[in-house]
Amino acid sequence: MARQIERKVTIIRGISAASLAVLVILCANILGAAAAFADRDSPQFHRGACEGSYPGWLRGVVDGYHDLSLSSVKDPSSVLQMVPTPEELTSADERLGYGEGLKEGFKLGVSYGVELGRAARTAESDAETMGQMTARFQAFVQEHCGDLIAALDWKKTFMNTAETSTVATLNEAQLAMHLAATANQLAISAEEMARGAQEAEAKGDLPAALKFRATAQSSAQMSASFAQMARSHAAAGREEAVQAIIDAEAAAERAKKAVDGAGG
């Protein structure tokens, strides 16, 4: 039982750590971590790449979460047709850099989002791939942001041609998706512990059955809590977060059903 719990905790921590690492490195660079510009490019290009990186990452994570085919990674330039360039970027170099940031962030974000979707819906996910994509995104941000301040207004930076989603709404959506993934991993743990309780009880090992059942109940309660948090973020994330609500609520319901079926 201890090994089963440890494995689930490792997966959950991996998902949470990867998400937190992206936000930390972005904020650190926005606040002014020093780094040198690449000699071959202008400061305006780097500024644009810095400004486009996180919007591209978010667009990729959200799209990857909904499309497990990874088809978008084959042509990351497709994001340029989906996401308009902010009008306040007037320099040609900055606009070009913004497109490069969008493409790189999008490519890495899609790969990350695919695994995040699997973690939210199945027992199969690749935390190593998620970590690798996060590290590559961090490296890109470090290279291009330096001591620049990405001054775009997230609430006014549109992320689709219909202008119904912004960086701010996609950020809320991806938070809901991470919460859904955690809710699902906790539900999987609850199901495993519930089965352990039934097996122990069948063998007449009541103390072990009680321990399994208590752990299952705890996991189910936490799964329900994460599902509730996903709903709160999804409300701000609008249509992009609908699937995350469905995934989180389905996970919490599975966990509850498993605990109810374990008796006691």
PDB file of C-alpha atoms in Angstrom:
ATOM      1  CA  MET A   1       0.000   0.000   0.000  1.00  0.00           C
ATOM      2  CA  ALA A   2       2.829   2.384   0.870  1.00  0.00           C
ATOM      3  CA  ARG A   3       4.396   1.927  -2.578  1.00  0.00           C
ATOM      4  CA  GLN A   4       1.047   2.574  -4.285  1.00  0.00           C
ATOM      5  CA  ILE A   5       0.529   5.782  -2.326  1.00  0.00           C
ATOM      6  CA  GLU A   6       4.110   6.893  -2.961  1.00  0.00           C
ATOM      7  CA  ARG A   7       3.701   6.371  -6.729  1.00  0.00           C
ATOM      8  CA  LYS A   8       0.544   8.491  -6.861  1.00  0.00           C
ATOM      9  CA  VAL A   9       2.102  11.226  -4.756  1.00  0.00           C
ATOM     10  CA  THR A  10       5.100  11.285  -7.122  1.00  0.00           C
ATOM     11  CA  ILE A  11       2.830  11.712 -10.172  1.00  0.00           C
ATOM     12  CA  ILE A  12       0.769  14.438  -8.508  1.00  0.00           C
ATOM     13  CA  ARG A  13       3.870  16.271  -7.346  1.00  0.00           C
ATOM     14  CA  GLY A  14       5.340  16.025 -10.835  1.00  0.00           C
ATOM     15  CA  ILE A  15       2.266  17.642 -12.384  1.00  0.00           C
ATOM     16  CA  SER A  16       2.145  20.383  -9.760  1.00  0.00           C
ATOM     17  CA  ALA A  17       5.878  21.048  -9.906  1.00  0.00           C
ATOM     18  CA  ALA A  18       5.901  21.326 -13.688  1.00  0.00           C
ATOM     19  CA  SER A  19       3.016  23.806 -13.636  1.00  0.00           C
ATOM     20  CA  LEU A  20       4.583  25.852 -10.857  1.00  0.00           C
ATOM     21  CA  ALA A  21       7.970  25.890 -12.569  1.00  0.00           C
ATOM     22  CA  VAL A  22       6.476  27.479 -15.689  1.00  0.00           C
ATOM     23  CA  LEU A  23       4.821  30.248 -13.688  1.00  0.00           C
ATOM     24  CA  VAL A  24       7.880  30.846 -11.502  1.00  0.00           C
ATOM     25  CA  ILE A  25      10.338  31.150 -14.382  1.00  0.00           C
ATOM     26  CA  LEU A  26       7.992  33.445 -16.289  1.00  0.00           C
ATOM     27  CA  CYS A  27       7.443  35.738 -13.317  1.00  0.00           C
ATOM     28  CA  ALA A  28      11.133  35.739 -12.446  1.00  0.00           C
ATOM     29  CA  ASN A  29      12.072  36.905 -15.913  1.00  0.00           C
ATOM     30  CA  ILE A  30       9.277  39.449 -16.109  1.00  0.00           C
ATOM     31  CA  LEU A  31      10.473  40.932 -12.838  1.00  0.00           C
ATOM     32  CA  GLY A  32      13.948  41.385 -14.242  1.00  0.00           C
ATOM     33  CA  ALA A  33      16.354  38.453 -14.088  1.00  0.00           C
ATOM     34  CA  ALA A  34      19.417  39.560 -16.049  1.00  0.00           C
ATOM     35  CA  ALA A  35      20.495  37.764 -19.218  1.00  0.00           C
ATOM     36  CA  ALA A  36      22.472  38.825 -22.263  1.00  0.00           C
ATOM     37  CA  PHE A  37      20.898  39.317 -25.676  1.00  0.00           C
ATOM     38  CA  ALA A  38      21.998  37.030 -28.464  1.00  0.00           C
ATOM     39  CA  ASP A  39      24.415  38.999 -30.656  1.00  0.00           C
ATOM     40  CA  ARG A  40      22.707  38.084 -33.909  1.00  0.00           C
ATOM     41  CA  ASP A  41      19.315  39.562 -32.960  1.00  0.00           C
ATOM     42  CA  SER A  42      17.997  42.983 -32.082  1.00  0.00           C
ATOM     43  CA  PRO A  43      16.607  43.873 -28.646  1.00  0.00           C
ATOM     44  CA  GLN A  44      13.223  44.431 -30.297  1.00  0.00           C
ATOM     45  CA  PHE A  45      13.203  40.872 -31.630  1.00  0.00           C
ATOM     46  CA  HIS A  46      14.003  39.491 -28.188  1.00  0.00           C
ATOM     47  CA  ARG A  47      11.307  41.628 -26.617  1.00  0.00           C
ATOM     48  CA  GLY A  48       8.766  40.266 -29.074  1.00  0.00           C
ATOM     49  CA  ALA A  49       9.882  36.658 -28.512  1.00  0.00           C
ATOM     50  CA  CYS A  50       9.620  37.209 -24.769  1.00  0.00           C
ATOM     51  CA  GLU A  51       6.131  38.684 -25.084  1.00  0.00           C
ATOM     52  CA  GLY A  52       4.912  35.883 -27.339  1.00  0.00           C
ATOM     53  CA  SER A  53       6.343  32.924 -25.421  1.00  0.00           C
ATOM     54  CA  TYR A  54       3.811  32.568 -22.607  1.00  0.00           C
ATOM     55  CA  PRO A  55       0.738  33.269 -24.778  1.00  0.00           C
ATOM     56  CA  GLY A  56       2.036  30.609 -27.188  1.00  0.00           C
ATOM     57  CA  TRP A  57       2.629  28.165 -24.341  1.00  0.00           C
ATOM     58  CA  LEU A  58      -0.888  28.697 -23.002  1.00  0.00           C
ATOM     59  CA  ARG A  59      -2.496  28.307 -26.430  1.00  0.00           C
ATOM     60  CA  GLY A  60      -0.527  25.089 -26.885  1.00  0.00           C
ATOM     61  CA  VAL A  61      -1.359  23.651 -23.458  1.00  0.00           C
ATOM     62  CA  VAL A  62      -5.067  24.304 -23.935  1.00  0.00           C
ATOM     63  CA  ASP A  63      -5.120  22.916 -27.479  1.00  0.00           C
ATOM     64  CA  GLY A  64      -2.997  19.913 -26.524  1.00  0.00           C
ATOM     65  CA  TYR A  65      -5.290  19.109 -23.607  1.00  0.00           C
ATOM     66  CA  HIS A  66      -8.229  18.871 -26.002  1.00  0.00           C
ATOM     67  CA  ASP A  67      -6.451  17.124 -28.891  1.00  0.00           C
ATOM     68  CA  LEU A  68      -4.441  14.044 -27.990  1.00  0.00           C
ATOM     69  CA  SER A  69      -3.219  13.524 -31.576  1.00  0.00           C
ATOM     70  CA  LEU A  70      -0.226  15.895 -31.319  1.00  0.00           C
ATOM     71  CA  SER A  71      -1.042  16.991 -34.888  1.00  0.00           C
ATOM     72  CA  SER A  72      -0.480  20.655 -34.034  1.00  0.00           C
ATOM     73  CA  VAL A  73       3.177  20.024 -33.185  1.00  0.00           C
ATOM     74  CA  LYS A  74       3.909  19.081 -36.795  1.00  0.00           C
ATOM     75  CA  ASP A  75       3.146  22.634 -37.902  1.00  0.00           C
ATOM     76  CA  PRO A  76       3.585  25.076 -35.005  1.00  0.00           C
ATOM     77  CA  SER A  77       3.262  27.975 -37.456  1.00  0.00           C
ATOM     78  CA  SER A  78      -0.482  27.261 -37.472  1.00  0.00           C
ATOM     79  CA  VAL A  79      -0.684  29.276 -34.263  1.00  0.00           C
ATOM     80  CA  LEU A  80       0.093  32.413 -36.284  1.00  0.00           C
ATOM     81  CA  GLN A  81      -3.261  32.038 -38.046  1.00  0.00           C
ATOM     82  CA  MET A  82      -5.092  31.455 -34.756  1.00  0.00           C
ATOM     83  CA  VAL A  83      -3.589  34.190 -32.594  1.00  0.00           C
ATOM     84  CA  PRO A  84      -3.567  37.828 -33.764  1.00  0.00           C
ATOM     85  CA  THR A  85      -0.479  39.951 -33.188  1.00  0.00           C
ATOM     86  CA  PRO A  86      -1.207  42.700 -30.626  1.00  0.00           C
ATOM     87  CA  GLU A  87      -1.673  46.086 -32.287  1.00  0.00           C
ATOM     88  CA  GLU A  88       0.594  47.796 -29.763  1.00  0.00           C
ATOM     89  CA  LEU A  89       3.598  45.962 -31.234  1.00  0.00           C
ATOM     90  CA  THR A  90       4.634  48.445 -33.925  1.00  0.00           C
ATOM     91  CA  SER A  91       8.275  47.492 -34.527  1.00  0.00           C
ATOM     92  CA  ALA A  92       8.782  45.009 -37.369  1.00  0.00           C
ATOM     93  CA  ASP A  93      11.452  43.174 -35.352  1.00  0.00           C
ATOM     94  CA  GLU A  94       9.219  43.000 -32.301  1.00  0.00           C
ATOM     95  CA  ARG A  95       6.290  41.650 -34.317  1.00  0.00           C
ATOM     96  CA  LEU A  96       8.569  39.058 -35.907  1.00  0.00           C
ATOM     97  CA  GLY A  97       9.895  38.076 -32.494  1.00  0.00           C
ATOM     98  CA  TYR A  98       6.363  37.807 -31.133  1.00  0.00           C
ATOM     99  CA  GLY A  99       5.566  35.279 -33.842  1.00  0.00           C
ATOM    100  CA  GLU A 100       8.675  33.260 -33.027  1.00  0.00           C
ATOM    101  CA  GLY A 101       7.778  33.269 -29.341  1.00  0.00           C
ATOM    102  CA  LEU A 102       4.248  32.159 -30.153  1.00  0.00           C
ATOM    103  CA  LYS A 103       5.461  29.269 -32.306  1.00  0.00           C
ATOM    104  CA  GLU A 104       8.037  27.949 -29.853  1.00  0.00           C
ATOM    105  CA  GLY A 105       5.753  28.293 -26.846  1.00  0.00           C
ATOM    106  CA  PHE A 106       2.898  26.693 -28.766  1.00  0.00           C
ATOM    107  CA  LYS A 107       4.970  23.713 -29.917  1.00  0.00           C
ATOM    108  CA  LEU A 108       6.192  22.947 -26.407  1.00  0.00           C
ATOM    109  CA  GLY A 109       2.819  23.704 -24.845  1.00  0.00           C
ATOM    110  CA  VAL A 110       0.961  21.260 -27.093  1.00  0.00           C
ATOM    111  CA  SER A 111       3.264  18.392 -26.101  1.00  0.00           C
ATOM    112  CA  TYR A 112       2.815  19.307 -22.449  1.00  0.00           C
ATOM    113  CA  GLY A 113      -0.953  19.708 -22.826  1.00  0.00           C
ATOM    114  CA  VAL A 114      -1.374  16.282 -24.412  1.00  0.00           C
ATOM    115  CA  GLU A 115       0.182  14.627 -21.370  1.00  0.00           C
ATOM    116  CA  LEU A 116      -1.808  16.874 -19.053  1.00  0.00           C
ATOM    117  CA  GLY A 117      -4.996  15.707 -20.769  1.00  0.00           C
ATOM    118  CA  ARG A 118      -3.979  12.088 -20.302  1.00  0.00           C
ATOM    119  CA  ALA A 119      -3.245  12.737 -16.637  1.00  0.00           C
ATOM    120  CA  ALA A 120      -6.714  14.255 -16.240  1.00  0.00           C
ATOM    121  CA  ARG A 121      -8.597  11.404 -17.936  1.00  0.00           C
ATOM    122  CA  THR A 122      -6.581   8.200 -17.732  1.00  0.00           C
ATOM    123  CA  ALA A 123      -4.103   6.296 -15.602  1.00  0.00           C
ATOM    124  CA  GLU A 124      -1.477   6.830 -18.315  1.00  0.00           C
ATOM    125  CA  SER A 125       0.591  10.014 -18.480  1.00  0.00           C
ATOM    126  CA  ASP A 126       4.237  10.860 -19.046  1.00  0.00           C
ATOM    127  CA  ALA A 127       5.495  13.135 -16.279  1.00  0.00           C
ATOM    128  CA  GLU A 128       8.995  12.984 -17.783  1.00  0.00           C
ATOM    129  CA  THR A 129       7.786  14.497 -21.060  1.00  0.00           C
ATOM    130  CA  MET A 130       5.950  17.205 -19.143  1.00  0.00           C
ATOM    131  CA  GLY A 131       9.140  18.013 -17.261  1.00  0.00           C
ATOM    132  CA  GLN A 132      11.187  18.122 -20.464  1.00  0.00           C
ATOM    133  CA  MET A 133       8.746  20.484 -22.180  1.00  0.00           C
ATOM    134  CA  THR A 134       8.737  22.725 -19.115  1.00  0.00           C
ATOM    135  CA  ALA A 135      12.548  22.837 -19.057  1.00  0.00           C
ATOM    136  CA  ARG A 136      12.739  23.693 -22.761  1.00  0.00           C
ATOM    137  CA  PHE A 137      10.193  26.457 -22.308  1.00  0.00           C
ATOM    138  CA  GLN A 138      12.148  27.836 -19.368  1.00  0.00           C
ATOM    139  CA  ALA A 139      15.305  27.880 -21.494  1.00  0.00           C
ATOM    140  CA  PHE A 140      13.539  29.795 -24.265  1.00  0.00           C
ATOM    141  CA  VAL A 141      12.189  32.358 -21.800  1.00  0.00           C
ATOM    142  CA  GLN A 142      15.610  32.793 -20.205  1.00  0.00           C
ATOM    143  CA  GLU A 143      17.217  33.311 -23.606  1.00  0.00           C
ATOM    144  CA  HIS A 144      14.800  35.956 -24.851  1.00  0.00           C
ATOM    145  CA  CYS A 145      13.365  37.725 -21.816  1.00  0.00           C
ATOM    146  CA  GLY A 146      16.500  38.631 -19.895  1.00  0.00           C
ATOM    147  CA  ASP A 147      15.843  41.881 -18.045  1.00  0.00           C
ATOM    148  CA  LEU A 148      12.951  42.807 -20.316  1.00  0.00           C
ATOM    149  CA  ILE A 149       9.465  43.394 -18.985  1.00  0.00           C
ATOM    150  CA  ALA A 150       6.716  41.723 -21.008  1.00  0.00           C
ATOM    151  CA  ALA A 151       4.295  44.627 -20.762  1.00  0.00           C
ATOM    152  CA  LEU A 152       1.300  43.185 -22.599  1.00  0.00           C
ATOM    153  CA  ASP A 153      -2.049  43.387 -20.827  1.00  0.00           C
ATOM    154  CA  TRP A 154      -3.133  39.756 -20.418  1.00  0.00           C
ATOM    155  CA  LYS A 155      -6.792  40.750 -20.256  1.00  0.00           C
ATOM    156  CA  LYS A 156      -6.566  42.520 -23.616  1.00  0.00           C
ATOM    157  CA  THR A 157      -4.193  40.196 -25.484  1.00  0.00           C
ATOM    158  CA  PHE A 158      -6.501  38.069 -27.614  1.00  0.00           C
ATOM    159  CA  MET A 159      -5.759  34.411 -28.235  1.00  0.00           C
ATOM    160  CA  ASN A 160      -8.189  33.671 -31.066  1.00  0.00           C
ATOM    161  CA  THR A 161      -9.409  35.514 -34.141  1.00  0.00           C
ATOM    162  CA  ALA A 162     -12.922  35.832 -32.699  1.00  0.00           C
ATOM    163  CA  GLU A 163     -11.381  37.735 -29.762  1.00  0.00           C
ATOM    164  CA  THR A 164     -13.391  35.710 -27.243  1.00  0.00           C
ATOM    165  CA  SER A 165     -10.381  34.421 -25.319  1.00  0.00           C
ATOM    166  CA  THR A 166      -7.394  36.230 -23.856  1.00  0.00           C
ATOM    167  CA  VAL A 167      -4.148  35.276 -22.164  1.00  0.00           C
ATOM    168  CA  ALA A 168      -5.968  35.764 -18.856  1.00  0.00           C
ATOM    169  CA  THR A 169      -8.813  33.368 -19.710  1.00  0.00           C
ATOM    170  CA  LEU A 170      -6.429  30.735 -21.080  1.00  0.00           C
ATOM    171  CA  ASN A 171      -4.381  31.020 -17.910  1.00  0.00           C
ATOM    172  CA  GLU A 172      -7.490  30.270 -15.845  1.00  0.00           C
ATOM    173  CA  ALA A 173      -8.318  27.377 -18.169  1.00  0.00           C
ATOM    174  CA  GLN A 174      -4.888  25.773 -17.814  1.00  0.00           C
ATOM    175  CA  LEU A 175      -5.097  26.097 -14.036  1.00  0.00           C
ATOM    176  CA  ALA A 176      -8.431  24.248 -14.151  1.00  0.00           C
ATOM    177  CA  MET A 177      -6.795  21.559 -16.305  1.00  0.00           C
ATOM    178  CA  HIS A 178      -3.985  21.039 -13.798  1.00  0.00           C
ATOM    179  CA  LEU A 179      -6.538  20.763 -11.009  1.00  0.00           C
ATOM    180  CA  ALA A 180      -8.499  18.220 -13.064  1.00  0.00           C
ATOM    181  CA  ALA A 181      -5.343  16.165 -13.566  1.00  0.00           C
ATOM    182  CA  THR A 182      -4.673  16.158  -9.834  1.00  0.00           C
ATOM    183  CA  ALA A 183      -8.302  15.228  -9.113  1.00  0.00           C
ATOM    184  CA  ASN A 184      -7.984  12.268 -11.473  1.00  0.00           C
ATOM    185  CA  GLN A 185      -4.732  11.020  -9.970  1.00  0.00           C
ATOM    186  CA  LEU A 186      -6.324  11.176  -6.522  1.00  0.00           C
ATOM    187  CA  ALA A 187      -9.352   9.298  -7.857  1.00  0.00           C
ATOM    188  CA  ILE A 188      -7.074   6.583  -9.228  1.00  0.00           C
ATOM    189  CA  SER A 189      -5.466   6.334  -5.799  1.00  0.00           C
ATOM    190  CA  ALA A 190      -8.905   6.084  -4.154  1.00  0.00           C
ATOM    191  CA  GLU A 191      -9.886   3.287  -6.532  1.00  0.00           C
ATOM    192  CA  GLU A 192      -6.688   1.353  -5.840  1.00  0.00           C
ATOM    193  CA  MET A 193      -7.049   1.748  -2.088  1.00  0.00           C
ATOM    194  CA  ALA A 194     -10.712   0.692  -2.247  1.00  0.00           C
ATOM    195  CA  ARG A 195      -9.727  -2.479  -4.091  1.00  0.00           C
ATOM    196  CA  GLY A 196      -7.036  -3.068  -1.499  1.00  0.00           C
ATOM    197  CA  ALA A 197      -9.634  -2.764   1.263  1.00  0.00           C
ATOM    198  CA  GLN A 198     -11.897  -5.305  -0.411  1.00  0.00           C
ATOM    199  CA  GLU A 199      -9.041  -7.750  -0.948  1.00  0.00           C
ATOM    200  CA  ALA A 200      -7.806  -7.395   2.628  1.00  0.00           C
ATOM    201  CA  GLU A 201     -11.307  -7.884   3.971  1.00  0.00           C
ATOM    202  CA  ALA A 202     -11.747 -11.003   1.846  1.00  0.00           C
ATOM    203  CA  LYS A 203      -8.585 -12.396   3.437  1.00  0.00           C
ATOM    204  CA  GLY A 204      -9.874 -11.584   6.899  1.00  0.00           C
ATOM    205  CA  ASP A 205      -7.241  -8.905   7.520  1.00  0.00           C
ATOM    206  CA  LEU A 206      -9.481  -6.288   9.119  1.00  0.00           C
ATOM    207  CA  PRO A 207      -6.707  -3.878  10.278  1.00  0.00           C
ATOM    208  CA  ALA A 208      -5.297  -3.684   6.744  1.00  0.00           C
ATOM    209  CA  ALA A 209      -8.786  -3.251   5.302  1.00  0.00           C
ATOM    210  CA  LEU A 210      -9.428  -0.325   7.638  1.00  0.00           C
ATOM    211  CA  LYS A 211      -6.163   1.363   6.631  1.00  0.00           C
ATOM    212  CA  PHE A 212      -6.883   0.922   2.933  1.00  0.00           C
ATOM    213  CA  ARG A 213     -10.408   2.251   3.407  1.00  0.00           C
ATOM    214  CA  ALA A 214      -9.245   5.309   5.358  1.00  0.00           C
ATOM    215  CA  THR A 215      -6.697   6.153   2.663  1.00  0.00           C
ATOM    216  CA  ALA A 216      -9.339   5.709  -0.041  1.00  0.00           C
ATOM    217  CA  GLN A 217     -11.702   8.057   1.779  1.00  0.00           C
ATOM    218  CA  SER A 218      -8.980  10.676   2.173  1.00  0.00           C
ATOM    219  CA  SER A 219      -8.068  10.489  -1.524  1.00  0.00           C
ATOM    220  CA  ALA A 220     -11.728  10.757  -2.525  1.00  0.00           C
ATOM    221  CA  GLN A 221     -12.241  13.818  -0.344  1.00  0.00           C
ATOM    222  CA  MET A 222      -9.184  15.523  -1.819  1.00  0.00           C
ATOM    223  CA  SER A 223     -10.309  14.627  -5.343  1.00  0.00           C
ATOM    224  CA  ALA A 224     -13.649  16.314  -4.657  1.00  0.00           C
ATOM    225  CA  SER A 225     -11.857  19.391  -3.313  1.00  0.00           C
ATOM    226  CA  PHE A 226      -9.680  19.685  -6.409  1.00  0.00           C
ATOM    227  CA  ALA A 227     -12.753  19.274  -8.609  1.00  0.00           C
ATOM    228  CA  GLN A 228     -14.372  22.173  -6.765  1.00  0.00           C
ATOM    229  CA  MET A 229     -11.282  24.321  -7.294  1.00  0.00           C
ATOM    230  CA  ALA A 230     -11.300  23.398 -10.987  1.00  0.00           C
ATOM    231  CA  ARG A 231     -14.881  24.646 -11.249  1.00  0.00           C
ATOM    232  CA  SER A 232     -13.924  28.009  -9.753  1.00  0.00           C
ATOM    233  CA  HIS A 233     -11.077  28.520 -12.231  1.00  0.00           C
ATOM    234  CA  ALA A 234     -13.124  27.177 -15.119  1.00  0.00           C
ATOM    235  CA  ALA A 235     -15.741  29.869 -14.542  1.00  0.00           C
ATOM    236  CA  ALA A 236     -13.104  32.465 -15.403  1.00  0.00           C
ATOM    237  CA  GLY A 237     -11.595  30.328 -18.174  1.00  0.00           C
ATOM    238  CA  ARG A 238     -14.850  30.215 -20.143  1.00  0.00           C
ATOM    239  CA  GLU A 239     -15.301  27.744 -22.980  1.00  0.00           C
ATOM    240  CA  GLU A 240     -11.709  26.490 -22.975  1.00  0.00           C
ATOM    241  CA  ALA A 241     -12.185  25.117 -19.453  1.00  0.00           C
ATOM    242  CA  VAL A 242     -15.445  23.217 -19.985  1.00  0.00           C
ATOM    243  CA  GLN A 243     -13.668  19.913 -20.592  1.00  0.00           C
ATOM    244  CA  ALA A 244     -11.578  20.393 -17.457  1.00  0.00           C
ATOM    245  CA  ILE A 245     -14.778  20.693 -15.396  1.00  0.00           C
ATOM    246  CA  ILE A 246     -16.127  17.509 -16.961  1.00  0.00           C
ATOM    247  CA  ASP A 247     -12.865  15.661 -16.312  1.00  0.00           C
ATOM    248  CA  ALA A 248     -12.541  16.845 -12.711  1.00  0.00           C
ATOM    249  CA  GLU A 249     -16.140  16.072 -11.798  1.00  0.00           C
ATOM    250  CA  ALA A 250     -15.952  12.648 -13.429  1.00  0.00           C
ATOM    251  CA  ALA A 251     -12.819  11.877 -11.423  1.00  0.00           C
ATOM    252  CA  ALA A 252     -14.393  12.966  -8.138  1.00  0.00           C
ATOM    253  CA  GLU A 253     -17.488  10.880  -8.858  1.00  0.00           C
ATOM    254  CA  ARG A 254     -15.361   7.801  -9.604  1.00  0.00           C
ATOM    255  CA  ALA A 255     -13.511   8.262  -6.342  1.00  0.00           C
ATOM    256  CA  LYS A 256     -16.749   8.553  -4.375  1.00  0.00           C
ATOM    257  CA  LYS A 257     -18.178   5.474  -6.070  1.00  0.00           C
ATOM    258  CA  ALA A 258     -15.044   3.483  -5.274  1.00  0.00           C
ATOM    259  CA  VAL A 259     -15.198   4.419  -1.591  1.00  0.00           C
ATOM    260  CA  ASP A 260     -18.919   3.661  -1.378  1.00  0.00           C
ATOM    261  CA  GLY A 261     -18.284   0.280  -2.978  1.00  0.00           C
ATOM    262  CA  ALA A 262     -15.557  -0.548  -0.476  1.00  0.00           C
ATOM    263  CA  GLY A 263     -18.129  -0.680   2.318  1.00  0.00           C
ATOM    264  CA  GLY A 264     -17.251  -0.166   5.935  1.00  0.00           C
TER     265      GLY A 264
END
